[in-house]
XYZ file of C-alpha atoms in Angstrom:
710
model
C -0.322 0.212 -0.235
C 2.923 2.614 0.199
C 2.708 3.183 -3.591
C -0.757 4.500 -3.202
C 0.548 7.554 -0.478
C 1.060 10.438 -3.452
C -2.907 9.499 -4.289
C -3.880 10.410 -0.957
C -1.899 13.926 -0.371
C -2.859 17.310 -1.350
C -1.404 18.952 -4.196
C -1.994 22.121 -3.262
C -0.828 21.512 1.608
C 1.432 18.285 0.269
C -0.043 16.560 3.166
C -2.509 13.423 3.183
C -6.941 14.653 2.315
C -8.358 16.502 5.071
C -12.289 17.341 4.298
C -10.785 16.143 0.072
C -13.630 18.142 -2.420
C -14.747 16.979 -5.908
C -13.816 19.672 -7.954
C -15.713 19.428 -11.832
C -12.434 18.705 -13.089
C -12.907 15.209 -11.895
C -9.858 16.186 -9.050
C -9.882 16.864 -5.235
C -8.195 19.113 -2.615
C -8.387 19.658 0.705
C -11.434 21.962 2.023
C -9.150 24.699 3.698
C -6.631 24.451 0.886
C -9.660 25.895 -1.760
C -10.199 28.556 0.743
C -6.653 29.383 0.534
C -6.645 29.246 -3.508
C -9.721 31.481 -3.917
C -9.249 34.565 -6.230
C -11.557 37.845 -6.292
C -13.030 38.464 -9.943
C -13.973 42.213 -10.460
C -17.145 42.787 -8.920
C -18.503 43.713 -12.096
C -17.193 40.648 -14.325
C -19.613 38.577 -14.740
C -20.150 34.798 -14.634
C -20.407 34.802 -18.367
C -18.392 37.966 -19.346
C -15.831 35.942 -17.497
C -15.904 33.217 -19.390
C -16.225 35.124 -22.831
C -13.163 36.694 -21.691
C -11.406 33.121 -21.433
C -9.469 31.522 -24.436
C -11.481 28.539 -24.573
C -14.002 27.325 -23.197
C -14.410 24.924 -20.709
C -15.052 21.318 -21.370
C -17.698 21.394 -18.386
C -20.838 23.047 -19.884
C -23.145 21.366 -18.056
C -21.811 22.414 -14.754
C -24.301 25.535 -16.218
C -27.167 23.604 -14.338
C -25.501 24.176 -11.515
C -24.702 28.218 -11.705
C -20.860 27.712 -12.293
C -19.052 28.461 -15.226
C -15.493 27.541 -16.280
C -12.746 29.076 -18.245
C -9.651 28.168 -19.499
C -6.716 31.208 -19.443
C -4.317 31.089 -22.598
C -0.958 28.795 -21.074
C -0.556 28.652 -17.677
C -4.972 28.545 -17.016
C -5.039 30.880 -14.298
C -7.138 33.919 -14.254
C -5.533 37.083 -14.025
C -6.759 40.547 -12.721
C -4.358 43.142 -12.925
C -5.698 46.379 -11.408
C -8.105 44.984 -9.022
C -7.839 45.025 -4.769
C -8.579 41.163 -4.598
C -6.311 40.494 -7.569
C -3.111 38.235 -6.226
C 0.261 40.846 -5.957
C 2.602 38.348 -4.685
C 3.938 35.509 -7.744
C 2.770 32.191 -7.683
C 4.262 28.983 -5.270
C 5.184 25.552 -5.526
C 3.442 23.401 -2.801
C 5.680 19.946 -1.695
C 4.677 18.552 -4.640
C 5.412 21.264 -6.960
C 2.428 22.320 -7.882
C 1.884 25.725 -8.748
C -0.401 27.280 -6.657
C -1.884 30.588 -5.846
C -1.407 32.210 -2.327
C -4.710 33.639 -0.041
C -5.129 37.325 -0.757
C -3.828 39.489 1.928
C -6.164 42.366 2.625
C -5.634 45.609 1.623
C -5.342 48.419 5.103
C -8.420 50.193 3.646
C -10.362 47.103 4.031
C -8.882 46.148 7.970
C -12.219 46.627 9.248
C -14.332 45.186 7.540
C -12.842 41.459 8.472
C -14.438 38.906 10.771
C -13.481 38.002 14.138
C -9.891 35.838 14.033
C -12.171 33.121 15.727
C -14.627 32.836 12.985
C -14.799 31.602 9.454
C -13.821 33.362 6.788
C -17.568 34.047 4.356
C -16.690 33.542 0.688
C -16.436 37.125 -0.983
C -19.173 36.797 -4.088
C -17.276 36.328 -7.918
C -14.633 33.832 -6.195
C -12.659 32.584 -8.809
C -10.629 29.090 -8.333
C -8.295 26.941 -10.159
C -7.487 23.337 -9.757
C -3.601 23.162 -9.269
C -3.295 20.045 -11.465
C -5.086 19.999 -14.755
C -5.035 24.301 -14.698
C -8.929 24.740 -15.320
C -10.117 27.783 -13.747
C -13.954 28.302 -13.041
C -16.449 30.876 -10.643
C -18.263 29.457 -7.852
C -22.448 30.413 -7.872
C -23.779 31.691 -4.286
C -23.400 28.782 -3.151
C -19.223 29.071 -2.369
C -17.523 26.159 -1.780
C -20.322 23.899 -0.430
C -21.000 23.576 -4.001
C -18.535 21.443 -4.539
C -19.580 17.445 -3.289
C -17.345 15.958 -0.674
C -15.201 13.547 -1.488
C -16.428 10.654 1.836
C -14.981 7.152 -0.334
C -11.128 9.452 -0.417
C -11.556 10.297 2.916
C -11.961 6.745 4.091
C -9.411 5.766 2.929
C -7.466 8.361 3.760
C -8.489 7.478 7.755
C -8.119 3.044 6.927
C -4.861 4.114 5.343
C -3.641 6.116 8.421
C -4.703 3.994 11.150
C -2.619 0.739 8.738
C 0.697 2.082 9.692
C 0.260 3.346 12.982
C 1.427 0.480 14.578
C 2.329 -3.160 13.995
C 0.068 -5.540 14.866
C 0.187 -8.389 17.607
C -0.554 -11.855 17.509
C -3.511 -12.010 19.678
C -2.010 -15.532 21.484
C 0.663 -14.982 22.625
C 1.378 -15.396 25.795
C 4.311 -13.679 26.614
C 6.087 -10.768 24.686
C 3.337 -11.073 21.155
C 5.003 -11.630 18.512
C 3.615 -9.858 15.051
C 1.269 -11.046 13.447
C 1.375 -12.058 9.929
C -2.182 -13.041 9.328
C -5.847 -12.794 9.977
C -8.697 -14.822 9.953
C -11.523 -13.279 8.460
C -13.920 -15.662 10.026
C -12.487 -16.107 13.724
C -11.696 -11.905 14.051
C -7.945 -12.687 15.478
C -4.273 -12.084 14.468
C -1.843 -14.845 14.162
C 1.787 -15.108 14.168
C 3.222 -17.896 12.078
C 3.167 -20.534 14.995
C 0.312 -19.355 16.672
C -1.609 -19.945 13.398
C 0.039 -23.291 12.916
C -0.625 -24.079 16.691
C -4.201 -22.809 16.629
C -4.971 -22.308 13.223
C -3.963 -25.772 11.485
C -4.969 -25.415 7.567
C -7.210 -28.868 7.747
C -10.520 -29.596 8.609
C -13.430 -26.818 9.231
C -10.370 -23.996 9.604
C -9.592 -25.114 5.978
C -12.170 -22.705 4.322
C -11.400 -20.067 6.542
C -9.882 -16.805 4.809
C -6.619 -15.454 5.858
C -5.830 -12.016 4.645
C -2.951 -9.952 5.323
C -2.875 -8.434 8.660
C -3.146 -4.549 7.381
C -6.316 -6.295 5.401
C -7.505 -7.848 8.490
C -7.110 -4.305 10.464
C -9.447 -2.282 7.011
C -11.822 -4.921 7.235
C -12.484 -4.967 11.041
C -12.671 -1.639 11.770
C -14.594 -0.319 8.016
C -17.732 1.347 9.188
C -21.570 0.500 7.643
C -21.532 2.631 4.221
C -22.756 6.089 5.027
C -25.685 7.129 3.162
C -24.786 10.610 1.500
C -27.770 13.628 1.436
C -28.140 16.266 -1.267
C -25.631 19.392 -0.959
C -28.731 21.348 -2.513
C -31.025 19.796 -0.112
C -29.384 18.590 3.025
C -32.359 16.490 4.828
C -32.593 14.543 1.596
C -30.538 11.249 0.633
C -29.352 11.007 -2.339
C -30.889 8.396 -3.859
C -30.982 8.482 -8.097
C -27.952 9.735 -10.615
C -28.227 11.398 -13.252
C -26.267 10.175 -16.409
C -25.600 13.651 -18.667
C -24.936 15.901 -15.404
C -22.568 12.148 -13.996
C -23.748 13.815 -10.726
C -26.038 11.847 -7.633
C -29.222 13.818 -7.218
C -32.234 13.215 -4.972
C -36.015 13.073 -5.541
C -36.468 16.735 -4.913
C -33.673 17.132 -7.504
C -35.948 15.279 -10.127
C -39.348 17.066 -8.934
C -37.885 20.791 -9.218
C -37.300 19.767 -12.722
C -33.599 19.840 -13.100
C -32.647 16.447 -14.518
C -36.155 16.209 -16.142
C -34.798 15.600 -19.436
C -31.866 13.553 -18.595
C -31.855 9.940 -18.307
C -32.026 9.308 -14.368
C -30.975 5.923 -12.715
C -31.076 4.245 -9.542
C -28.097 4.735 -7.519
C -28.011 1.190 -6.726
C -27.774 0.284 -10.367
C -25.085 2.414 -11.092
C -23.032 2.191 -8.544
C -22.253 -1.974 -9.506
C -22.417 -0.692 -12.504
C -19.400 1.028 -12.444
C -17.861 -0.344 -10.112
C -17.925 -3.413 -12.528
C -16.559 -0.720 -14.942
C -14.016 0.345 -12.488
C -12.920 -3.538 -11.699
C -12.599 -4.594 -15.440
C -10.647 -0.586 -16.505
C -7.632 -1.876 -13.514
C -7.992 -5.428 -15.304
C -6.007 -3.801 -18.017
C -4.034 -1.483 -15.478
C -3.215 -4.286 -13.519
C -1.535 -6.292 -16.383
C 0.587 -2.949 -17.559
C 1.566 -2.492 -14.319
C 2.471 -6.065 -14.946
C 4.661 -5.101 -17.797
C 5.859 -2.382 -15.791
C 6.952 -4.796 -13.219
C 8.761 -6.931 -15.804
C 9.808 -4.366 -17.576
C 12.076 -3.165 -14.269
C 13.621 -6.010 -13.758
C 14.944 -6.444 -17.334
C 16.394 -2.332 -17.041
C 17.684 -3.860 -13.721
C 19.159 -6.909 -15.881
C 20.353 -4.161 -18.535
C 23.072 -2.038 -15.596
C 24.330 -5.116 -14.896
C 25.141 -6.756 -18.262
C 26.285 -2.885 -18.805
C 28.539 -2.856 -15.458
C 30.114 -5.899 -16.991
C 29.721 -5.776 -20.362
C 31.187 -2.010 -19.612
C 34.582 -3.441 -17.447
C 35.181 -5.376 -20.260
C 34.688 -3.092 -23.057
C 37.760 -1.507 -20.641
C 39.429 -3.769 -21.035
C 39.534 -5.058 -24.255
C 40.308 -1.038 -24.962
C 43.451 -1.454 -23.183
C 44.600 -4.832 -24.757
C 43.958 -3.096 -28.374
C 46.098 0.013 -27.673
C 49.179 -2.200 -25.844
C 48.385 -4.212 -28.910
C 49.412 -1.022 -30.768
C 51.865 0.306 -28.439
C 53.714 -3.084 -28.450
C 53.223 -2.803 -33.145
C 54.699 0.824 -32.407
C 57.573 -0.575 -30.594
C 58.674 -3.652 -32.408
C 58.569 -0.574 -36.005
C 60.655 1.467 -33.929
C 63.285 -0.973 -33.187
C 63.133 -2.410 -37.012
C 63.491 1.695 -38.200
C 66.802 2.112 -35.579
C 68.136 -1.048 -37.005
C 68.020 0.283 -40.768
C 69.442 3.743 -39.668
C 72.251 1.630 -38.102
C 72.515 -0.067 -41.136
C 72.752 2.877 -43.044
C 75.289 4.663 -40.702
C 77.254 1.708 -40.778
C 77.509 1.949 -44.327
C 78.448 5.174 -44.639
C 81.210 4.677 -41.573
C 82.877 2.190 -44.218
C 82.335 3.979 -47.531
C 84.252 7.178 -45.622
C 87.054 4.834 -44.392
C 87.574 2.571 -46.556
C 87.707 5.668 -49.662
C 90.334 6.826 -46.624
C 92.656 4.286 -47.099
C 92.664 4.577 -50.532
C 93.486 7.814 -50.927
C 96.020 7.614 -47.706
C 97.890 4.832 -49.872
C 98.011 6.877 -53.390
C 98.569 9.780 -51.102
C 101.855 8.301 -50.281
C 102.443 6.865 -53.472
C 101.995 10.378 -55.541
C 104.245 11.660 -52.582
C 107.145 8.641 -52.875
C 107.477 9.598 -57.229
C 106.892 13.466 -56.597
C 109.978 13.381 -54.040
C 112.093 10.388 -56.120
C 111.310 12.973 -59.245
C 113.159 15.611 -57.805
C 116.125 14.198 -56.960
C 115.760 12.758 -60.565
C 115.812 16.508 -61.244
C 119.110 17.686 -59.390
C 121.826 15.278 -61.318
C 123.507 16.247 -63.558
C 124.397 14.241 -65.779
C 122.259 14.983 -69.133
C 122.669 11.259 -71.006
C 121.464 9.880 -67.840
C 118.473 11.983 -66.994
C 117.439 11.261 -70.506
C 117.353 7.690 -70.499
C 114.324 7.791 -67.607
C 113.083 11.293 -68.018
C 110.228 10.085 -70.719
C 109.424 7.683 -68.068
C 108.982 9.438 -65.407
C 107.222 12.497 -67.300
C 104.536 9.366 -67.885
C 104.495 7.891 -64.981
C 103.458 11.801 -63.232
C 100.792 12.039 -65.932
C 99.259 8.870 -64.941
C 99.332 9.346 -61.669
C 98.004 12.926 -62.224
C 94.998 11.722 -64.031
C 94.520 9.086 -61.457
C 93.415 11.557 -58.996
C 91.365 13.664 -61.269
C 88.836 11.098 -61.910
C 86.548 11.972 -58.557
C 89.078 10.472 -56.112
C 89.376 13.737 -54.425
C 85.409 13.616 -54.304
C 83.611 12.017 -51.230
C 81.441 8.319 -52.014
C 79.337 9.100 -49.160
C 77.586 12.218 -47.804
C 77.956 13.140 -43.775
C 73.391 13.389 -43.809
C 70.990 10.928 -43.277
C 68.923 10.583 -46.712
C 65.821 9.303 -44.135
C 62.837 10.398 -43.323
C 60.423 9.195 -41.223
C 56.510 9.607 -42.660
C 55.258 9.924 -39.761
C 52.185 12.267 -41.277
C 49.653 9.521 -42.213
C 50.129 7.580 -38.793
C 49.976 10.747 -37.045
C 46.418 11.559 -38.414
C 45.063 7.478 -37.999
C 45.884 8.005 -34.697
C 43.712 11.483 -34.161
C 40.938 9.340 -36.493
C 41.145 6.787 -33.720
C 37.972 6.273 -32.874
C 34.670 3.919 -31.751
C 32.321 2.547 -34.758
C 29.011 1.134 -34.673
C 29.075 -2.370 -35.265
C 25.860 -3.901 -35.226
C 23.705 -5.428 -38.310
C 21.828 -3.311 -40.824
C 18.067 -2.355 -40.206
C 15.678 -4.734 -41.970
C 15.294 -2.668 -45.413
C 12.293 -0.991 -46.813
C 10.259 -1.849 -50.210
C 9.434 1.392 -51.923
C 6.161 -0.333 -53.115
C 5.621 2.588 -55.276
C 8.971 1.507 -57.749
C 8.193 -1.815 -57.379
C 6.797 -3.485 -60.202
C 6.289 -6.584 -63.363
C 5.760 -6.391 -66.568
C 5.699 -10.180 -68.718
C 7.721 -12.391 -66.970
C 10.399 -9.788 -64.950
C 9.896 -8.540 -61.625
C 11.637 -5.113 -60.930
C 11.824 -4.406 -56.640
C 13.417 -0.671 -55.695
C 14.364 -0.458 -51.829
C 16.171 1.715 -49.258
C 17.945 1.606 -45.768
C 15.522 3.107 -42.634
C 15.673 6.775 -42.729
C 17.068 7.155 -39.566
C 19.204 4.429 -39.919
C 22.890 5.202 -39.413
C 24.222 2.202 -39.477
C 26.654 1.480 -42.567
C 25.795 -1.011 -45.621
C 28.031 -3.167 -47.422
C 25.573 -4.641 -49.946
C 21.781 -6.190 -50.296
C 20.534 -9.961 -51.208
C 17.637 -9.860 -52.701
C 16.056 -14.070 -52.747
C 12.953 -15.047 -54.441
C 11.086 -17.291 -54.488
C 9.925 -20.453 -56.918
C 6.405 -19.044 -58.044
C 5.074 -22.460 -56.620
C 5.272 -21.525 -52.873
C 8.364 -22.919 -52.348
C 11.582 -22.177 -50.854
C 12.984 -18.748 -51.267
C 16.903 -18.864 -53.198
C 18.859 -15.923 -53.659
C 18.467 -13.508 -57.262
C 21.204 -10.402 -56.216
C 24.143 -9.703 -53.924
C 25.081 -6.394 -54.237
C 25.305 -2.207 -53.100
C 22.266 -1.333 -56.567
C 19.314 -0.280 -54.527
C 17.532 -1.420 -57.378
C 16.694 -5.041 -59.179
C 15.003 -6.505 -62.338
C 14.677 -9.806 -62.251
C 14.384 -11.566 -65.593
C 13.344 -15.185 -66.932
C 10.993 -15.840 -64.313
C 7.456 -17.955 -64.763
C 4.371 -16.880 -66.561
C 0.734 -16.295 -64.852
C 2.929 -16.690 -61.329
C 2.668 -15.839 -58.051
C 6.711 -14.954 -56.316
C 7.512 -13.451 -52.993
C 10.350 -11.206 -52.401
C 11.742 -10.358 -49.745
C 15.524 -8.363 -49.045
C 18.037 -7.495 -46.706
C 21.377 -5.966 -46.319
C 25.112 -6.634 -45.226
C 27.265 -5.113 -43.527
C 31.221 -6.309 -41.715
C 29.332 -7.187 -39.164
C 26.576 -9.531 -40.459
C 23.312 -9.421 -41.617
C 19.863 -8.207 -40.369
C 16.766 -8.628 -40.547
C 14.325 -9.520 -44.036
C 12.363 -6.764 -45.178
C 9.166 -7.055 -44.958
C 7.704 -10.015 -47.963
C 5.978 -8.484 -51.492
C 4.202 -10.481 -52.663
C 4.256 -9.835 -57.244
C 2.414 -11.200 -60.170
C 3.849 -12.514 -63.365
C 1.816 -11.514 -66.411
C -0.829 -13.535 -66.660
C -1.308 -16.807 -69.473
C -3.985 -17.508 -71.799
C -7.237 -18.801 -70.797
C -7.634 -22.939 -70.447
C -5.736 -25.014 -72.503
C -8.964 -26.579 -74.672
C -9.413 -22.484 -75.621
C -8.134 -22.647 -79.444
C -8.225 -19.520 -80.241
C -6.964 -17.904 -76.997
C -4.543 -20.669 -75.422
C -0.891 -18.841 -74.700
C 0.867 -15.970 -74.051
C 0.281 -13.137 -75.422
C 3.523 -11.473 -74.126
C 5.276 -7.783 -75.283
C 9.507 -7.670 -75.709
C 12.637 -6.266 -77.357
C 15.942 -6.997 -78.532
C 17.960 -6.920 -75.688
C 20.712 -4.625 -76.336
C 22.761 -5.570 -73.162
C 23.154 -8.678 -73.606
C 24.020 -8.723 -77.849
C 27.025 -8.542 -79.369
C 28.965 -4.686 -79.727
C 28.624 -4.865 -83.499
C 25.000 -5.351 -83.351
C 22.772 -1.747 -84.614
C 19.690 -0.843 -82.324
C 17.090 0.915 -83.799
C 13.580 1.275 -83.591
C 12.513 1.470 -80.224
C 15.116 -1.764 -79.533
C 12.261 -3.982 -82.183
C 15.246 -3.405 -85.529
C 17.997 -4.760 -85.477
C 21.620 -5.371 -87.753
C 25.127 -5.296 -87.682
C 28.275 -3.426 -88.790
C 30.100 -6.545 -89.249
C 30.734 -9.251 -92.265
C 30.601 -12.423 -89.219
C 27.591 -13.659 -88.228
C 26.375 -11.848 -84.368
C 23.646 -12.660 -81.696
C 21.272 -10.872 -80.602
C 18.556 -12.290 -77.831
C 15.583 -10.859 -76.846
C 14.807 -9.460 -73.160
C 12.147 -11.755 -72.205
C 12.760 -15.478 -71.658
C 10.477 -18.232 -71.458
C 10.107 -20.939 -69.701
C 6.498 -22.038 -69.362
C 3.708 -22.039 -71.609
C 2.845 -21.189 -75.257
C 4.767 -18.439 -77.594
C 4.365 -16.768 -80.887
C 6.546 -14.141 -82.629
C 7.437 -13.020 -85.977
C 10.218 -11.249 -87.330
C 10.115 -9.751 -91.540
C 13.557 -9.806 -92.612
C 13.458 -5.496 -93.884
C 17.024 -6.303 -95.676
C 18.916 -9.100 -96.971
C 21.076 -10.121 -100.059
C 21.024 -14.160 -99.451
C 24.843 -13.946 -98.526
C 24.851 -15.415 -96.100
C 21.785 -16.671 -94.366
C 20.327 -15.701 -91.435
C 19.558 -17.623 -88.128
C 16.250 -17.115 -86.363
C 15.371 -19.324 -83.134
C 15.857 -19.429 -79.914
C 19.201 -19.545 -77.122
C 20.136 -19.663 -73.398
C 22.008 -16.861 -71.957
C 25.219 -17.925 -72.263
C 24.524 -18.686 -75.932
C 28.136 -18.193 -77.730
C 27.433 -14.564 -79.908
C 30.172 -14.740 -82.524
C 29.164 -17.570 -84.443
C 25.932 -18.386 -85.918
C 22.985 -19.386 -83.902
C 23.032 -22.909 -84.289
C 26.802 -23.864 -83.962
C 27.527 -24.849 -80.066
C 24.882 -27.124 -78.052
C 23.077 -23.896 -76.254
C 20.719 -22.295 -79.032
C 18.372 -24.271 -81.957
C 17.059 -21.958 -84.915
C 16.532 -22.377 -88.382
C 18.763 -20.915 -91.521
C 16.988 -22.360 -94.797
C 13.965 -22.085 -96.175
C 13.133 -19.271 -98.155
C 13.953 -16.443 -96.482
C 14.747 -13.901 -99.201
C 14.078 -9.961 -98.134
C 10.521 -8.949 -97.380
C 9.975 -12.565 -95.948
C 8.145 -13.085 -92.270
C 9.957 -15.869 -89.954
C 7.837 -16.879 -87.238
C 8.323 -18.706 -83.870
C 6.106 -20.731 -82.258
C 7.612 -22.269 -79.299
C 5.421 -24.832 -77.058
C 6.292 -24.956 -73.443
C 3.477 -27.829 -72.608
C 4.964 -30.577 -75.187
C 8.384 -29.247 -75.103
C 8.519 -28.230 -79.123
C 9.569 -25.427 -81.563
C 8.312 -24.677 -85.320
C 8.742 -22.409 -87.398
C 6.902 -20.484 -89.902
C 7.196 -18.899 -93.202
C 4.946 -16.179 -94.668
C 2.757 -18.035 -92.514
C 3.883 -21.479 -93.748
C 4.631 -23.689 -91.665
C 8.220 -25.634 -92.217
C 8.022 -29.184 -91.359
C 6.237 -31.193 -88.764
C 8.411 -30.004 -85.318
C 11.659 -28.351 -86.005
C 13.131 -29.216 -82.412
C 11.623 -31.616 -79.526
C 12.454 -32.390 -75.424
C 12.796 -28.734 -74.563
C 13.352 -27.458 -70.917
C 14.259 -25.113 -69.247
C 14.199 -21.088 -69.708
C 15.248 -20.301 -73.422
C 15.032 -16.913 -74.999
C 14.005 -15.549 -78.819
C 17.466 -15.120 -80.917
C 18.852 -14.296 -83.850
C 22.109 -14.303 -85.431
C 22.366 -11.984 -89.063
C 24.828 -9.851 -90.485
C 26.069 -6.350 -92.376
C 24.021 -7.614 -95.400
C 20.689 -8.392 -92.837
C 18.619 -5.564 -91.105
C 15.345 -8.068 -89.407
C 12.454 -5.659 -87.336
C 11.064 -7.809 -84.181
C 6.790 -8.240 -84.272
C 6.041 -9.587 -80.666
C 2.374 -9.853 -78.872
C 0.779 -12.017 -81.293
C -2.149 -14.290 -80.924
C -1.501 -18.158 -81.164
C -1.672 -18.984 -85.358
C -4.884 -20.997 -85.716
C -3.922 -24.023 -87.560
C -2.477 -24.541 -84.391
C -3.736 -26.805 -81.090
C -1.723 -26.772 -77.655
C -2.660 -28.707 -75.227
C -1.236 -30.729 -72.126
C 0.496 -34.269 -74.245
C -1.235 -37.698 -72.421
C 0.645 -40.800 -71.965
C -0.105 -41.903 -75.023
C -0.024 -38.493 -77.314
C -2.440 -37.697 -77.961
C -4.168 -33.608 -77.003
C -6.905 -31.945 -75.415
């Protein structure tokens, strides 16, 4: 019951309700607090003008029957009567519950002689206004003043019982020495028991098993509950309230009805309405109880989350420290490698310079020795002896001089280290080191306005939710087989729109898409159901059976030498070699017929007409590999019309030239998905005609085991 305590406290004084009254807005307030927050309106302002001056009319118009007028001030809801003696001149204050209230009016000096004796009750001035401290609805009191508000006897009784239950702990009535605290009360025995006395004196068996045991606080309340009081009418104090006005939502007495105040209203018996409203309150409490149960479970979940957050925080901190330590270790290892590289460069420079010093020292010694020898030779006075060796010495001197002139006196190594540590990218990376949200993407949203089907192709478009900030690496599009089978992947990539060709006609496909990133794969989008173009009427309808499909040649899959025109319905070629072009629609079910007209043809070589799989070779004549079935001759000339009849019900292919069938059946046993196809060269131009009905001579149908056709 501790949670109920806030419901039992006045929003103005913050204490338990004392003589609570019910305001028309259904909120409660102590009678004394209501008297304290009264504000007097100007005498010249009538209730009607007060209502008109407000920013809006209150919802409680039914109170006009009781001579009360409500109005709502703009924003705060408090009345403002600046310039009048009775207007509050101090700012509003806050009650212990945090509700703004006006302080009581301080009388002016010239009014001191009008004040009553301190021991008497201050009368309510005329045209007084009171504002609800909770919803800020304002209303003007009538001549009855605060007596016009009904007293909330139920709330007063609940407060009284609650205070009594909190007064002192209940003791066991059967303990002989130092009574223990009671744990239960028997409603039938009207005795409080502790646990040992209950087991000893009130065992749960025999006749006592049917007794109802309740908590002590509830037992005290039920023991002290007084008989239901009979309420009297606020206007007719001698009359008991025995009826209930449904429109006014208030109890009334017979005299109120006789006076005609509720003559046109629906009035019901007070007891019946009491039971009805109790049932409605109980039913409403059931729903509120479910929400309270959910709230308790949610609080348990939040408390568990607190523990998980603490545990995950410690774990994450340890992981962060380990990652940073690993970076520091990697940096130290790289530092050691760089220092080793510097040491190698240092040793290399010293070795080169020392070798050059040694080499130069040896040559300088040799040069000095040659110079001293030549000087001694020059000192000789024997001309013949000098001339015998002078030529050789001159050559040696010139050779030695030339050896010093070939960069010998240039250092082979600089003293500077030509190594610069490029730490900028690493420092920038360190500054950019931050946390990223490693979560799987949210489920994509299908853009229904851009999703469509055409013939046996389906185009789907999707996007990420507008508030999603999680990175997406790609998407996976899945379709079923058109017969309610399992889903299969038909596209994986970064695009947000995809067209799937080669589906079955007259089939219902289910599609869905999901996103993925480095953290994993997200949830699926909502499933979209798409219907491909319908086939014809039932097989036995000879005139209109089959599928009427419109398609064109496909530039995306054609050989580069193919030239397209006429909205991709006419093709030619700029190569003398045969080149293959396919239609943009694949067929795998039903009966289909299309025609091609030869616009230009010089009789060499022959074009080929037929069907092919998607992986057919595009640079050879149609039918040269095992991926195509075609006709290459048979009276094809300029202006000829070649018809192709593909029947998957029988698995056959039939050709027509100028409306004449070329043999019985060209190919049999066809299964799978096939595209309309043609191969041509520079001497041929062909125009495609689609959306044609099945020729009249042909009777399609499902083949039975005996070979007969429906």
